[in-house]
Coordinates of C-alpha atoms in Angstrom, one line a residue:
M1 CA 0.2 -0.1 -0.2
D2 CA 2.2 2.9 -0.8
S3 CA -1.1 5.0 -2.3
P4 CA 0.0 9.1 -2.4
S5 CA -3.2 9.7 1.0
F6 CA 0.0 6.7 2.5
R7 CA 2.9 9.3 1.8
I8 CA 1.4 12.6 3.4
K9 CA -0.3 10.6 6.4
I10 CA 3.3 8.6 7.4
G11 CA 4.9 12.3 6.8
F12 CA 2.0 13.9 9.0
F13 CA 3.1 10.8 12.0
L14 CA 6.8 11.4 11.2
L15 CA 6.9 14.9 11.8
F16 CA 4.5 14.8 14.8
I17 CA 7.3 12.7 16.0
L18 CA 9.9 15.1 15.5
H19 CA 8.2 17.0 17.9
I20 CA 7.8 15.7 21.0
L21 CA 11.4 15.0 20.6
L22 CA 12.0 18.2 19.7
A23 CA 9.6 18.6 23.4
Q24 CA 11.0 21.1 25.1
Q25 CA 13.0 19.4 28.4
T26 CA 14.9 22.7 29.8
F27 CA 14.0 25.5 31.7
V28 CA 16.3 28.2 33.5
N29 CA 15.5 29.8 36.9
P30 CA 14.2 32.3 37.9
I31 CA 10.5 30.2 37.3
M32 CA 8.4 33.3 38.5
E33 CA 8.8 36.9 40.9
G34 CA 7.4 36.3 44.7
S35 CA 8.4 35.4 47.9
D36 CA 9.0 33.0 50.7
P37 CA 7.4 30.6 48.0
W38 CA 5.1 27.1 49.3
V39 CA 5.3 24.0 47.8
I40 CA 3.9 20.4 48.0
K41 CA 2.7 17.5 46.5
K42 CA -0.3 15.5 47.3
D43 CA -1.2 12.3 44.3
S44 CA 1.2 13.9 41.5
V45 CA -0.4 17.3 42.0
Y46 CA 1.3 20.3 42.8
Y47 CA -0.1 22.9 45.2
G48 CA 0.8 26.3 45.5
L49 CA 0.3 29.4 48.2
S50 CA 0.5 32.6 48.7
D51 CA -0.9 36.1 49.0
N52 CA -2.1 38.4 46.8
W53 CA -0.8 42.1 47.6
G54 CA -1.0 40.9 51.9
E55 CA -4.7 41.1 51.7
S56 CA -6.1 37.9 50.3
L57 CA -4.0 34.1 49.3
V58 CA -3.9 32.2 46.5
V59 CA -3.9 28.2 45.8
W60 CA -1.9 26.8 42.9
K61 CA -2.3 24.2 40.6
S62 CA -0.3 22.1 38.6
D63 CA 1.4 19.0 37.2
K64 CA 4.6 20.8 36.6
L65 CA 7.1 22.3 39.1
T66 CA 8.3 24.3 37.2
D67 CA 4.9 26.0 36.0
R68 CA 2.4 26.9 39.1
G69 CA -0.1 26.5 36.9
I70 CA -3.9 27.5 37.6
R71 CA -4.8 30.1 41.1
R72 CA -7.5 30.3 42.6
T73 CA -8.4 32.9 45.6
V74 CA -9.6 30.9 48.3
W75 CA -9.3 33.1 51.8
H76 CA -9.6 37.3 52.0
T77 CA -8.9 39.5 54.8
P78 CA -12.2 39.9 57.3
T79 CA -12.9 43.4 57.1
N80 CA -14.6 44.1 60.6
P81 CA -12.3 47.0 61.9
D82 CA -11.8 45.2 65.1
A83 CA -10.3 41.1 63.6
W84 CA -6.6 41.2 64.8
N85 CA -5.6 39.8 61.1
L86 CA -7.1 42.4 58.5
T87 CA -4.1 42.4 56.5
D88 CA 0.3 41.9 55.5
I89 CA -0.3 38.2 54.9
W90 CA 2.7 37.0 55.1
A91 CA 5.2 33.5 54.7
P92 CA 1.3 31.1 54.6
E93 CA 2.3 27.2 53.8
L94 CA -0.1 24.9 52.8
H95 CA -0.7 20.9 54.5
Y96 CA -2.3 17.7 54.6
I97 CA -3.3 16.8 58.2
N98 CA -5.0 14.3 59.0
G99 CA -7.0 13.4 56.1
K100 CA -7.6 17.7 55.9
W101 CA -6.1 21.0 54.1
Y102 CA -4.8 23.1 56.9
I103 CA -4.0 26.9 55.9
F104 CA -0.8 28.9 59.2
Y105 CA 0.0 32.0 58.1
T106 CA 0.8 35.4 59.3
A107 CA -1.3 38.3 59.7
G108 CA -1.4 41.9 61.6
R109 CA -3.7 45.3 61.8
G110 CA -1.4 47.0 59.8
A111 CA 2.2 48.7 60.3
E112 CA 2.1 51.4 62.8
P113 CA 4.9 54.7 63.6
H114 CA 6.7 54.6 66.4
P115 CA 6.4 56.7 68.5
V116 CA 9.8 58.9 68.6
T117 CA 11.2 57.7 65.7
G118 CA 8.0 57.3 62.9
Q119 CA 9.6 54.6 61.3
L120 CA 6.8 52.5 60.6
I121 CA 6.6 49.3 62.8
W122 CA 5.2 46.4 62.4
H123 CA 4.8 45.1 65.4
T124 CA 1.4 42.9 65.6
Q125 CA 2.0 40.4 64.0
R126 CA 0.2 36.9 64.7
V127 CA 0.2 33.7 63.5
G128 CA -3.8 32.8 62.4
V129 CA -5.4 28.8 60.8
L130 CA -7.5 27.7 57.6
E131 CA -9.6 24.6 57.6
C132 CA -10.4 23.6 54.6
V133 CA -14.4 21.8 54.8
L134 CA -13.8 19.8 51.7
Q135 CA -11.0 17.6 50.0
D136 CA -10.1 20.6 46.5
P137 CA -7.8 23.1 48.5
Q138 CA -8.6 25.4 44.9
T139 CA -12.4 26.3 46.9
T140 CA -13.4 28.9 48.7
A141 CA -14.6 26.4 51.7
W142 CA -11.7 27.6 54.4
V143 CA -13.5 27.9 57.6
D144 CA -11.0 30.5 59.6
R145 CA -10.5 28.2 62.6
G146 CA -8.6 31.5 64.5
M147 CA -5.6 33.0 65.8
L148 CA -2.8 30.6 67.4
Y149 CA -1.6 31.0 71.3
T150 CA 2.7 32.0 71.1
G151 CA 3.5 33.2 74.3
D152 CA 4.8 31.9 77.4
D153 CA 1.2 31.9 79.4
I154 CA -1.4 30.2 77.6
E155 CA -3.6 29.7 80.7
H156 CA -4.2 33.1 81.3
W157 CA -4.7 34.1 77.8
N158 CA -8.0 36.2 76.6
G159 CA -7.7 35.3 72.9
N160 CA -6.8 38.4 71.7
W161 CA -3.7 40.0 69.7
D162 CA -2.7 42.7 72.5
S163 CA -1.4 39.4 75.1
N164 CA -0.5 37.7 72.9
I165 CA 3.2 37.7 71.5
W166 CA 4.2 38.1 67.8
A167 CA 5.3 35.7 65.7
I168 CA 5.3 35.0 62.2
D169 CA 6.7 32.0 59.6
A170 CA 4.9 29.0 61.4
T171 CA 4.5 26.3 60.2
P172 CA 3.6 22.6 61.7
L173 CA 5.9 19.5 62.7
E174 CA 4.8 15.7 63.0
M175 CA 6.6 14.0 64.6
G176 CA 5.4 10.1 66.3
D177 CA 2.1 11.1 67.0
K178 CA 2.4 14.2 67.4
L179 CA 1.6 17.8 66.6
Y180 CA 4.0 21.0 67.1
L181 CA 4.1 24.1 65.7
I182 CA 7.9 26.0 65.1
W183 CA 8.3 30.1 63.8
S184 CA 10.2 32.3 64.3
G185 CA 8.9 35.4 67.9
W186 CA 9.9 37.2 69.8
D187 CA 11.5 37.5 73.1
S188 CA 8.7 40.3 74.4
T189 CA 5.4 41.7 73.3
A190 CA 7.4 45.4 72.5
N191 CA 8.8 46.1 69.6
M192 CA 9.2 50.1 70.4
E193 CA 12.9 49.8 71.9
N194 CA 14.9 49.6 68.9
N195 CA 13.2 51.0 66.2
G196 CA 11.3 47.1 65.1
F197 CA 14.6 45.7 65.1
T198 CA 13.7 42.8 68.3
Q199 CA 16.1 40.0 67.6
Q200 CA 13.8 36.9 66.7
N201 CA 14.5 33.8 67.5
L202 CA 12.7 30.0 67.0
Y203 CA 10.3 28.5 69.1
I204 CA 8.4 25.0 69.6
A205 CA 5.2 24.3 71.4
E206 CA 3.2 20.9 71.3
M207 CA -1.0 20.9 69.4
K208 CA -3.9 19.8 71.2
N209 CA -4.6 20.0 66.7
P210 CA -3.9 21.9 63.7
Y211 CA -5.7 25.5 65.0
T212 CA -5.0 25.2 69.1
V213 CA -1.5 24.6 71.0
K214 CA -1.6 23.2 74.5
T215 CA 1.4 24.5 75.4
N216 CA 3.9 27.6 76.1
R217 CA 6.1 28.6 73.9
V218 CA 10.3 26.6 74.0
K219 CA 12.8 28.9 72.3
I220 CA 15.3 25.8 70.3
A221 CA 17.6 28.5 68.9
E222 CA 18.4 32.2 68.3
P223 CA 21.4 33.9 66.6
I224 CA 24.6 33.5 68.4
Y225 CA 27.0 33.2 65.0
D226 CA 28.4 35.7 63.3
W227 CA 26.8 34.4 60.3
E228 CA 23.4 35.0 61.6
Q229 CA 24.4 38.9 62.4
S230 CA 24.1 41.7 60.1
Y231 CA 26.4 43.1 58.7
I232 CA 24.1 45.7 56.7
S233 CA 21.7 46.2 59.4
P234 CA 21.6 46.2 63.0
Q235 CA 18.6 43.3 62.8
K236 CA 19.1 39.5 64.2
L237 CA 16.7 37.1 63.6
D238 CA 16.1 33.0 62.7
E239 CA 13.1 32.6 60.3
G240 CA 11.3 30.9 58.3
P241 CA 12.4 27.4 59.3
Q242 CA 10.8 24.4 57.5
V243 CA 11.3 21.2 58.1
L244 CA 12.8 18.2 56.0
K245 CA 12.5 14.6 57.0
H246 CA 15.3 12.3 56.0
L247 CA 16.3 8.8 57.3
N248 CA 16.5 8.9 61.3
K249 CA 16.5 12.7 61.5
V250 CA 14.5 15.3 61.3
Y251 CA 16.7 18.7 60.1
L252 CA 14.7 22.2 60.6
I253 CA 16.3 24.3 57.8
F254 CA 15.9 28.1 58.9
S255 CA 16.8 31.6 57.1
T256 CA 18.8 34.4 58.6
P257 CA 19.8 37.5 59.4
D258 CA 18.1 39.8 57.5
Y259 CA 15.6 38.6 55.0
W260 CA 16.3 42.1 53.5
T261 CA 19.9 42.6 52.9
I262 CA 22.7 40.0 50.8
E263 CA 23.6 38.8 53.6
Y264 CA 20.4 36.1 53.8
K265 CA 20.9 32.6 54.2
M266 CA 20.2 29.6 55.3
G267 CA 21.0 27.4 58.4
Q268 CA 19.8 24.4 59.4
M269 CA 19.2 22.2 63.2
E270 CA 18.3 19.0 63.5
I271 CA 17.2 16.9 66.1
E272 CA 16.5 11.8 66.5
M273 CA 13.5 10.9 65.5
G274 CA 12.4 9.3 68.9
K275 CA 14.0 12.5 71.2
D276 CA 11.6 15.2 72.4
P277 CA 12.0 18.1 70.2
M278 CA 10.2 19.9 73.3
N279 CA 13.5 19.2 74.8
P280 CA 16.3 22.2 73.8
A281 CA 18.8 20.3 74.2
N282 CA 18.2 17.2 71.9
W283 CA 18.0 20.5 68.6
Y284 CA 21.7 20.4 67.5
K285 CA 22.3 23.7 64.6
K286 CA 25.6 23.3 62.3
P287 CA 28.1 26.0 63.4
I288 CA 27.5 26.9 59.5
P289 CA 25.5 27.8 57.1
V290 CA 24.1 24.9 54.4
F291 CA 23.1 27.5 51.7
T292 CA 24.4 31.2 50.7
G293 CA 24.6 33.4 47.8
T294 CA 27.5 34.2 45.4
D295 CA 28.9 37.1 43.4
D296 CA 25.6 36.4 40.7
V297 CA 23.0 35.2 42.8
Y298 CA 21.7 36.9 45.9
S299 CA 20.8 36.6 49.6
V300 CA 18.6 32.9 49.2
G301 CA 16.3 32.0 51.9
H302 CA 12.7 30.6 53.0
G303 CA 12.9 28.0 51.0
S304 CA 9.8 24.7 50.6
F305 CA 11.0 21.0 49.5
T306 CA 9.3 18.5 47.1
T307 CA 10.7 15.7 44.9
S308 CA 10.3 15.9 40.6
P309 CA 6.9 13.9 39.6
D310 CA 8.6 10.3 39.2
G311 CA 9.4 10.2 43.0
T312 CA 12.8 9.5 42.6
E313 CA 14.3 13.3 42.7
N314 CA 15.0 16.3 46.1
W315 CA 13.9 19.2 45.1
L316 CA 14.2 23.0 47.3
M317 CA 12.5 25.9 45.8
Y318 CA 13.3 29.2 47.0
R319 CA 14.1 32.6 46.8
S320 CA 16.6 35.4 45.8
K321 CA 16.3 38.9 45.9
Q322 CA 16.8 40.8 41.9
T323 CA 20.0 42.9 43.3
P324 CA 22.7 43.5 45.7
Q325 CA 20.5 46.6 47.0
G326 CA 18.5 46.5 50.1
G327 CA 15.3 46.5 48.8
W328 CA 11.7 42.9 48.3
Y329 CA 12.5 42.7 44.9
R330 CA 12.3 39.2 45.4
D331 CA 12.4 36.1 42.9
V332 CA 11.8 32.0 42.8
R333 CA 13.9 29.5 41.5
L334 CA 14.5 26.2 42.0
Q335 CA 16.5 23.7 42.6
K336 CA 17.6 19.8 42.6
F337 CA 19.4 18.5 46.2
T338 CA 21.2 15.7 47.8
W339 CA 21.9 13.9 50.6
N340 CA 25.4 13.4 52.5
G341 CA 26.9 10.7 53.5
D342 CA 25.8 11.1 57.0
G343 CA 22.0 12.1 55.8
S344 CA 21.8 15.6 55.7
P345 CA 20.9 17.8 52.9
N346 CA 23.5 19.2 50.2
F347 CA 21.6 22.1 49.2
G348 CA 24.9 22.5 46.4
V349 CA 25.7 26.2 44.6
P350 CA 22.4 28.5 43.2
Q351 CA 22.6 28.7 39.5
K352 CA 22.7 32.2 38.0
A353 CA 20.0 33.0 36.2
G354 CA 19.6 31.4 32.9
T355 CA 21.2 28.4 33.5
I356 CA 19.9 26.5 31.4
M357 CA 18.5 22.3 34.2
A358 CA 17.7 19.2 32.9
L359 CA 13.5 19.2 34.2
P360 CA 12.8 17.4 37.0
S361 CA 12.6 14.2 36.7
G362 CA 9.2 13.4 34.8
E363 CA 7.9 16.2 34.3
K364 CA 6.3 16.6 31.0
G365 CA 7.5 19.2 28.0
N366 CA 5.6 20.8 26.2
R367 CA 3.2 19.2 23.5
T368 CA 2.8 20.8 19.8
G369 CA 0.0 22.9 19.7
V370 CA -2.1 22.2 16.7
E371 CA -4.6 25.8 17.1
F372 CA -5.3 28.7 20.8
T373 CA -8.1 31.0 20.1
Y374 CA -8.9 33.8 23.3
N375 CA -10.8 36.6 22.5
F376 CA -11.3 38.2 25.5
D377 CA -14.9 38.6 24.9
V378 CA -16.1 37.4 28.3
D379 CA -13.5 39.7 31.5
N380 CA -14.0 35.7 33.0
T381 CA -10.7 36.5 35.8
I382 CA -11.4 32.9 36.5
D383 CA -11.0 30.9 34.3
G384 CA -9.4 33.2 31.3
Y385 CA -6.0 32.9 33.0
D386 CA -4.7 29.0 32.8
N387 CA -4.4 28.8 29.3
W388 CA -1.2 31.9 30.3
Q389 CA 2.3 31.4 32.3
F390 CA 3.0 34.5 33.3
F391 CA 7.0 35.7 34.0
G392 CA 6.1 39.2 35.7
W393 CA 5.6 40.8 38.4
N394 CA 2.3 39.8 40.7
G395 CA -0.7 42.3 39.0
N396 CA 0.8 42.9 35.8
L397 CA -1.6 41.0 34.1
E398 CA -5.1 41.3 33.5
I399 CA -8.4 40.3 32.1
K400 CA -10.5 43.4 32.4
D401 CA -12.0 45.3 30.0
R402 CA -12.6 42.0 27.5
Q403 CA -9.8 42.3 27.4
L404 CA -6.1 41.0 27.8
L405 CA -3.4 43.8 30.0
L406 CA 0.0 43.6 30.3
G407 CA 2.0 46.1 32.8
F408 CA -1.0 47.8 34.3
G409 CA 0.2 47.2 37.5
D410 CA 2.5 47.9 40.3
F411 CA 4.9 47.6 39.3
Q412 CA 7.7 49.0 37.4
L413 CA 8.7 47.2 33.8
W414 CA 12.4 47.1 34.0
N415 CA 12.0 43.3 33.4
G416 CA 10.3 42.4 30.4
D417 CA 6.8 41.5 31.1
K418 CA 5.5 38.2 29.8
A419 CA 3.1 35.0 29.0
V420 CA 2.8 32.4 27.3
V421 CA 0.5 29.9 26.3
R422 CA 0.4 27.2 29.6
G423 CA 1.3 23.6 28.0
Y424 CA 2.3 23.5 24.0
N425 CA 5.0 24.2 21.2
W426 CA 4.1 25.5 17.8
S427 CA 7.1 25.6 15.2
D428 CA 5.8 26.5 12.1
F429 CA 2.6 29.0 12.3
T430 CA 0.0 31.3 11.2
M431 CA -0.2 33.9 14.9
E432 CA -2.6 36.7 14.7
T433 CA -3.9 39.5 17.5
D434 CA -5.2 43.2 17.8
I435 CA -3.1 45.3 20.6
R436 CA -2.8 48.7 21.8
P437 CA 0.4 49.7 23.6
D438 CA -1.5 52.8 25.4
T439 CA 1.4 53.8 28.1
F440 CA 4.5 54.7 29.1
A441 CA 7.2 54.3 26.7
R442 CA 4.6 51.8 24.7
K443 CA 6.3 49.1 22.9
G444 CA 5.0 45.5 23.3
G445 CA 4.5 42.7 20.7
V446 CA 4.3 39.0 20.5
I447 CA 6.9 36.4 21.1
F448 CA 7.2 32.7 19.3
R449 CA 9.7 30.2 18.8
V450 CA 10.3 31.0 22.8
Q451 CA 12.8 28.2 24.2
N452 CA 13.1 27.8 28.8
P453 CA 11.6 31.7 29.4
G454 CA 12.4 32.9 32.5
F455 CA 11.5 35.8 34.6
G456 CA 13.1 38.5 34.0
L457 CA 14.4 41.1 31.4
T458 CA 16.1 38.8 28.3
L459 CA 15.5 35.2 29.9
F460 CA 13.7 33.7 27.3
S461 CA 15.6 32.6 24.3
G462 CA 13.9 33.4 20.5
Y463 CA 11.7 36.2 18.8
F464 CA 10.1 39.4 19.7
A465 CA 8.1 41.9 16.6
A466 CA 6.2 44.1 18.4
I467 CA 5.2 48.0 17.5
D468 CA 6.8 50.6 19.4
Q469 CA 4.4 54.2 19.2
N470 CA 6.4 56.3 20.1
T471 CA 8.0 56.3 17.1
H472 CA 5.5 54.4 14.9
E473 CA 7.7 51.9 13.7
V474 CA 7.2 47.7 13.2
F475 CA 10.7 46.0 14.6
L476 CA 11.3 42.2 15.2
N477 CA 14.1 41.1 17.1
K478 CA 15.7 38.0 18.3
I479 CA 16.8 37.3 21.8
K480 CA 20.2 34.5 22.8
N481 CA 22.5 33.9 25.1
G482 CA 20.2 36.9 27.5
T483 CA 21.1 39.0 24.5
E484 CA 18.2 41.0 22.7
T485 CA 19.3 41.8 19.3
E486 CA 17.1 43.6 16.8
M487 CA 16.9 42.7 13.8
A488 CA 14.6 44.3 11.1
R489 CA 12.8 47.1 11.7
T490 CA 10.4 49.7 9.7
S491 CA 8.3 52.7 9.6
L492 CA 4.4 52.2 9.8
D493 CA 2.0 53.4 7.2
G494 CA -0.1 56.4 8.2
E495 CA -1.3 58.2 11.2
A496 CA -0.2 56.1 14.7
K497 CA -3.9 54.5 15.2
E498 CA -4.8 53.2 18.6
W499 CA -5.1 49.2 17.8
Y500 CA -3.0 47.9 15.3
H501 CA -3.2 43.9 13.5
L502 CA 0.1 43.0 13.9
K503 CA 0.2 39.1 12.6
V504 CA 3.2 37.1 12.4
Q505 CA 3.8 34.1 9.5
T506 CA 6.9 31.3 9.9
D507 CA 7.8 29.0 7.6
G508 CA 11.1 27.1 8.5
S509 CA 13.6 29.3 8.7
S510 CA 11.2 31.9 7.2
I511 CA 9.7 35.6 9.1
G512 CA 7.2 37.0 8.2
V513 CA 5.6 40.1 10.6
Y514 CA 2.8 41.8 9.0
I515 CA 0.4 45.3 10.6
D516 CA -2.4 45.4 9.4
G517 CA -2.6 43.0 6.6
K518 CA 1.2 44.8 5.1
Q519 CA 3.7 42.5 5.1
Y520 CA 6.5 44.6 6.9
I521 CA 9.1 42.4 7.6
Y522 CA 10.9 39.3 6.1
I523 CA 13.5 37.3 7.1
Y524 CA 15.4 34.2 7.5
D525 CA 17.1 33.3 10.5
T526 CA 17.0 29.2 11.4
D527 CA 18.6 30.0 15.2
F528 CA 15.0 28.8 16.5
K529 CA 12.6 26.9 15.0
Q530 CA 10.3 26.0 17.4
G531 CA 8.7 26.4 21.5
S532 CA 6.5 28.3 22.9
V533 CA 3.5 31.2 21.9
G534 CA 2.7 34.9 24.0
I535 CA 2.8 38.0 24.2
R536 CA 5.7 40.7 25.9
T537 CA 6.2 44.1 27.2
L538 CA 9.3 47.1 26.7
D539 CA 8.3 49.5 29.0
S540 CA 4.7 49.3 28.1
G541 CA 1.0 48.8 29.4
V542 CA -0.3 46.3 26.7
R543 CA -4.1 45.8 25.4
F544 CA -4.6 42.6 23.6
D545 CA -7.0 41.2 21.7
N546 CA -8.9 38.4 19.6
F547 CA -5.8 35.8 20.3
L548 CA -5.4 33.4 17.6
I549 CA -2.2 31.0 16.8
V550 CA -3.2 28.2 14.0
S551 CA -0.1 25.3 12.8
K552 CA 0.3 25.3 9.8
Y553 CA 0.9 21.6 10.2
V554 CA -2.5 20.5 10.5
S555 CA -5.9 20.2 7.9
I556 CA -7.9 21.5 11.7
R557 CA -10.9 22.9 9.6
S558 CA -10.9 19.2 7.7
G559 CA -11.4 17.5 10.8
E560 CA -7.9 16.0 11.5
V561 CA -6.4 17.0 14.8
L562 CA -3.5 16.3 15.9
P563 CA -2.9 13.6 18.3
G564 CA -2.3 14.9 21.9
N565 CA -4.9 18.6 21.3
F566 CA -7.7 19.1 21.6
Y567 CA -9.7 21.5 19.8
L568 CA -13.1 24.3 19.0
K569 CA -14.4 23.6 15.8
Q570 CA -16.1 26.9 14.7
N571 CA -20.1 26.3 15.4
Y572 CA -22.1 25.3 12.7
P573 CA -24.3 27.1 10.3
N574 CA -23.1 30.3 11.8
P575 CA -24.6 32.5 11.3
F576 CA -28.2 30.6 12.4
N577 CA -31.3 31.1 13.3
D578 CA -32.8 29.6 16.2
S579 CA -30.2 26.6 16.9
T580 CA -26.6 25.5 15.6
W581 CA -24.6 22.6 16.7
I582 CA -20.7 22.9 18.2
D583 CA -18.2 20.2 17.7
Y584 CA -15.3 20.1 19.3
Y585 CA -12.7 16.7 19.7
L586 CA -11.2 15.4 22.7
P587 CA -7.4 13.4 22.1
R588 CA -8.7 11.3 26.2
S589 CA -11.6 11.1 28.0
G590 CA -11.4 13.8 30.7
M591 CA -13.4 16.3 32.2
T592 CA -15.4 18.8 29.7
R593 CA -17.1 22.7 30.4
V594 CA -18.6 23.7 27.5
R595 CA -20.3 27.4 28.7
V596 CA -22.4 29.9 26.1
Y597 CA -21.8 33.4 27.1
T598 CA -23.6 36.5 26.1
S599 CA -21.0 39.6 24.6
D600 CA -21.7 41.0 27.3
G601 CA -20.5 38.1 29.7
R602 CA -23.8 36.6 31.1
L603 CA -24.0 33.3 31.0
V604 CA -26.9 31.8 29.4
K605 CA -26.3 27.9 29.0
E606 CA -24.1 25.9 30.3
Y607 CA -23.5 21.8 29.5
G608 CA -21.9 19.3 31.9
P609 CA -19.2 19.5 33.7
D610 CA -18.5 15.7 31.7
N611 CA -16.3 13.5 32.2
E612 CA -16.0 12.3 27.4
N613 CA -14.2 9.2 25.7
A614 CA -11.5 11.0 23.9
G615 CA -12.7 12.0 20.1
W616 CA -15.3 13.8 18.1
H617 CA -18.5 15.2 20.5
R618 CA -21.1 18.0 19.6
L619 CA -24.0 20.0 21.4
F620 CA -27.2 21.2 20.1
F621 CA -27.5 24.7 20.9
E622 CA -30.7 26.1 21.0
G623 CA -31.4 29.8 20.5
S624 CA -34.9 30.7 20.4
H625 CA -35.5 32.3 22.7
L626 CA -33.0 34.0 23.1
A627 CA -32.5 38.0 21.1
S628 CA -30.0 38.4 17.6
G629 CA -26.3 39.2 18.8
I630 CA -22.3 37.6 19.1
Y631 CA -22.7 35.0 21.3
V632 CA -19.2 33.6 23.0
Y633 CA -19.1 29.5 23.9
T634 CA -16.2 28.1 25.5
L635 CA -14.6 24.4 26.1
K636 CA -12.9 23.8 29.0
Y637 CA -10.7 20.5 29.3
D638 CA -6.9 19.9 30.7
Q639 CA -7.1 22.6 32.2
Q640 CA -7.1 24.9 29.0
I641 CA -9.9 26.6 28.0
H642 CA -10.4 27.4 23.7
A643 CA -13.3 30.4 23.3
A644 CA -15.1 30.6 19.7
K645 CA -18.0 33.9 18.4
M646 CA -21.1 32.8 16.9
L647 CA -24.0 35.1 14.7
L648 CA -27.4 34.8 16.4
V649 CA -29.8 36.3 13.5
K650 CA -33.3 36.4 13.4

C-alpha cells in the first residue's frame, strides 16, 4: 500500500514524532516573581500558596514543578475593623494533616509609626490557621480557625492579639504521634525599644490539633553565630523554619540574618527521631550555613521542599533578590539537592539566572500545539488566566474590559513582563492579535519560538515582534544567550492608531511580520525552530484582543487534529437562526464544560461538567428564546480553555 494519501499520513506522523522529540526538556531560573515560596505535592499534583498584596490567599495547582499552574483566590482577610488579621499576610503555608487541608499564615493590623522616630513598625503580626471543609484546596470552603497562641502564659490568654506575643513563619511538625508548631518570634510583646529591630528566635510548642496550641512556647534557637548577624542592618534574626525529614532525623532549615539584605542565607538544625523536640538540648545547630548566595545569586532563603513528579529527585524552591541592593525585589527559583554521607541535605551552590537545567525527573515538556484562540469577550477572571504562564510582577497581567492587559500593575516593567500560552509549543504557524500599546514608552508585541522562559528582561530565547508607538514603527528582535538584538525595523504607513492588527507567520527559516494585513518585515533566521508563543512588553502597558495561533501542519478545518491536542470548531451553521451545532475534539477522556455567554459576559447555557471519552463530540444549541447578537462559547478541558464567537440572526 503506497498511495499518495498513505505517504502523506506517514509524513505527518513522522513530523509529529519529530515535534515530540524537540519538546523542551529544560528550564531556567527564576521561574517566577515572588517571595517565601511554598509548594506541596499530593497525589502527583503540586499545590502552591501565596498571598495577593497581603489581603487574600491564592492556591495554585499544577502537574509541573516549573510552572506554578492555575490560580484560585480562596480566602480574603476580614472586613471587621476589630479583627486581628486585617492585613499584611506573610509567608502562608498549605499542609495536609489528618485527612484535611490547613493553611498556616501570618497577619496583623498593619504597620504603625514608632512614637519617637516615626519609623513604621509591624508589631501586631500573629499566626492564624484556616481549615478547608472540602478535599479540594482551590475551593473557597475555608473556615477561619482563629489565632494560635505563641506566648509564655497560655492559661491566662484571653484570646486577643495584644495578650499574645509576636510571631511569624509558622510551620507544623508531625513527629511520632504528636503535632508541634515551630515559628519565629520575639522575646516579649513590644517592639518599640529599638526601632523595630528586636531579635527574632525560633520557638516550638505542642499542639492539641492543627488549630490549637496546648503548651507554652520553648525557645530552641537564637542567632549566636557571626553569619546569623547582619553587618548591614541592626536586625538579628532566625526565621522561615522549614521541616525536612530524612532517614532517622528531622532537619529544620531556617533563614538568617536580615531578609532584605544581601547576607540572607540558610542555616540548619537537626534532631533525632524519637527524641523530645520540646527539649532544646535535643536540637543541634550546624555551626556553618548550608546554603548561601554567590556573586551572581543574591540573598537566598526561606525555601520549601518537594520531590520531582516521579519521586526520584529532591528539590528546593527558594527565593532570592534580583539586585544586591537592599529592598524587596525578589524572585523564586528551583534547585535539585542531594544527601551527604551522614544523611543531611546537600543544597550545593545556587545557579546563576538563565542557567539551563534539566526539568525535574518525570516532568512532561510542552505538547505540540494545533490551534489556540481566545478573544477575552467574557471578562473571566477565573478560567481566563488558566491559559497563560506568566513571567512578571504580580498584578501586571489581568483580563479586564474584555481584553488581556499586560503591564498595567503597580510595578516598574524593567523585567520585560511576558506570558506564554501554557503547555504548548509551535514550530510553523500563523499568529494574529489586535494590539494597543498605550502607556509609558508604548512598546509591546508577541514572542514566539520561545525556549526556556524565565522571570527577567532577557531570560528566554526566541523572537519578539512588536510595535514602537513612539516612533510609529514595527520591529523584530532576537533574544539569545541573554542578549537582545534588533533584526529589522521599519516605519508604518499612515497615521498612528490606537489599535493595530499584528500577524506573524513562520515557515522553516522564514519569518514574516504583518501590520493591518501588510507585510513589513520578511527575514530568514535558523537559530530557533520551535517553542512556545505569547506576549511581551517593554516599558509599556499593552492591551491584547482576539488572540489566535494556528499550526501550519494540520488542516483542522477538515477535522484532522494532531494527536495530544483538543480543538473547538466553529459552530455550524454560523450565522444561525434559532439553533446551531457545536463540535469539539478530545484527544483522551476527561472532564469537559461548555458554556455560552452573551457578549457582555452573562451566562445563558452550560453543558457539563461531563466525563467524556476521547474523540469528536457534538452539542445542539437552541437559541430561539434569545435576542439577535454575538454570543461567545467556551470549552474547558485539561485545565485549558478554547473560545469562539457565533452570531444569532432572527
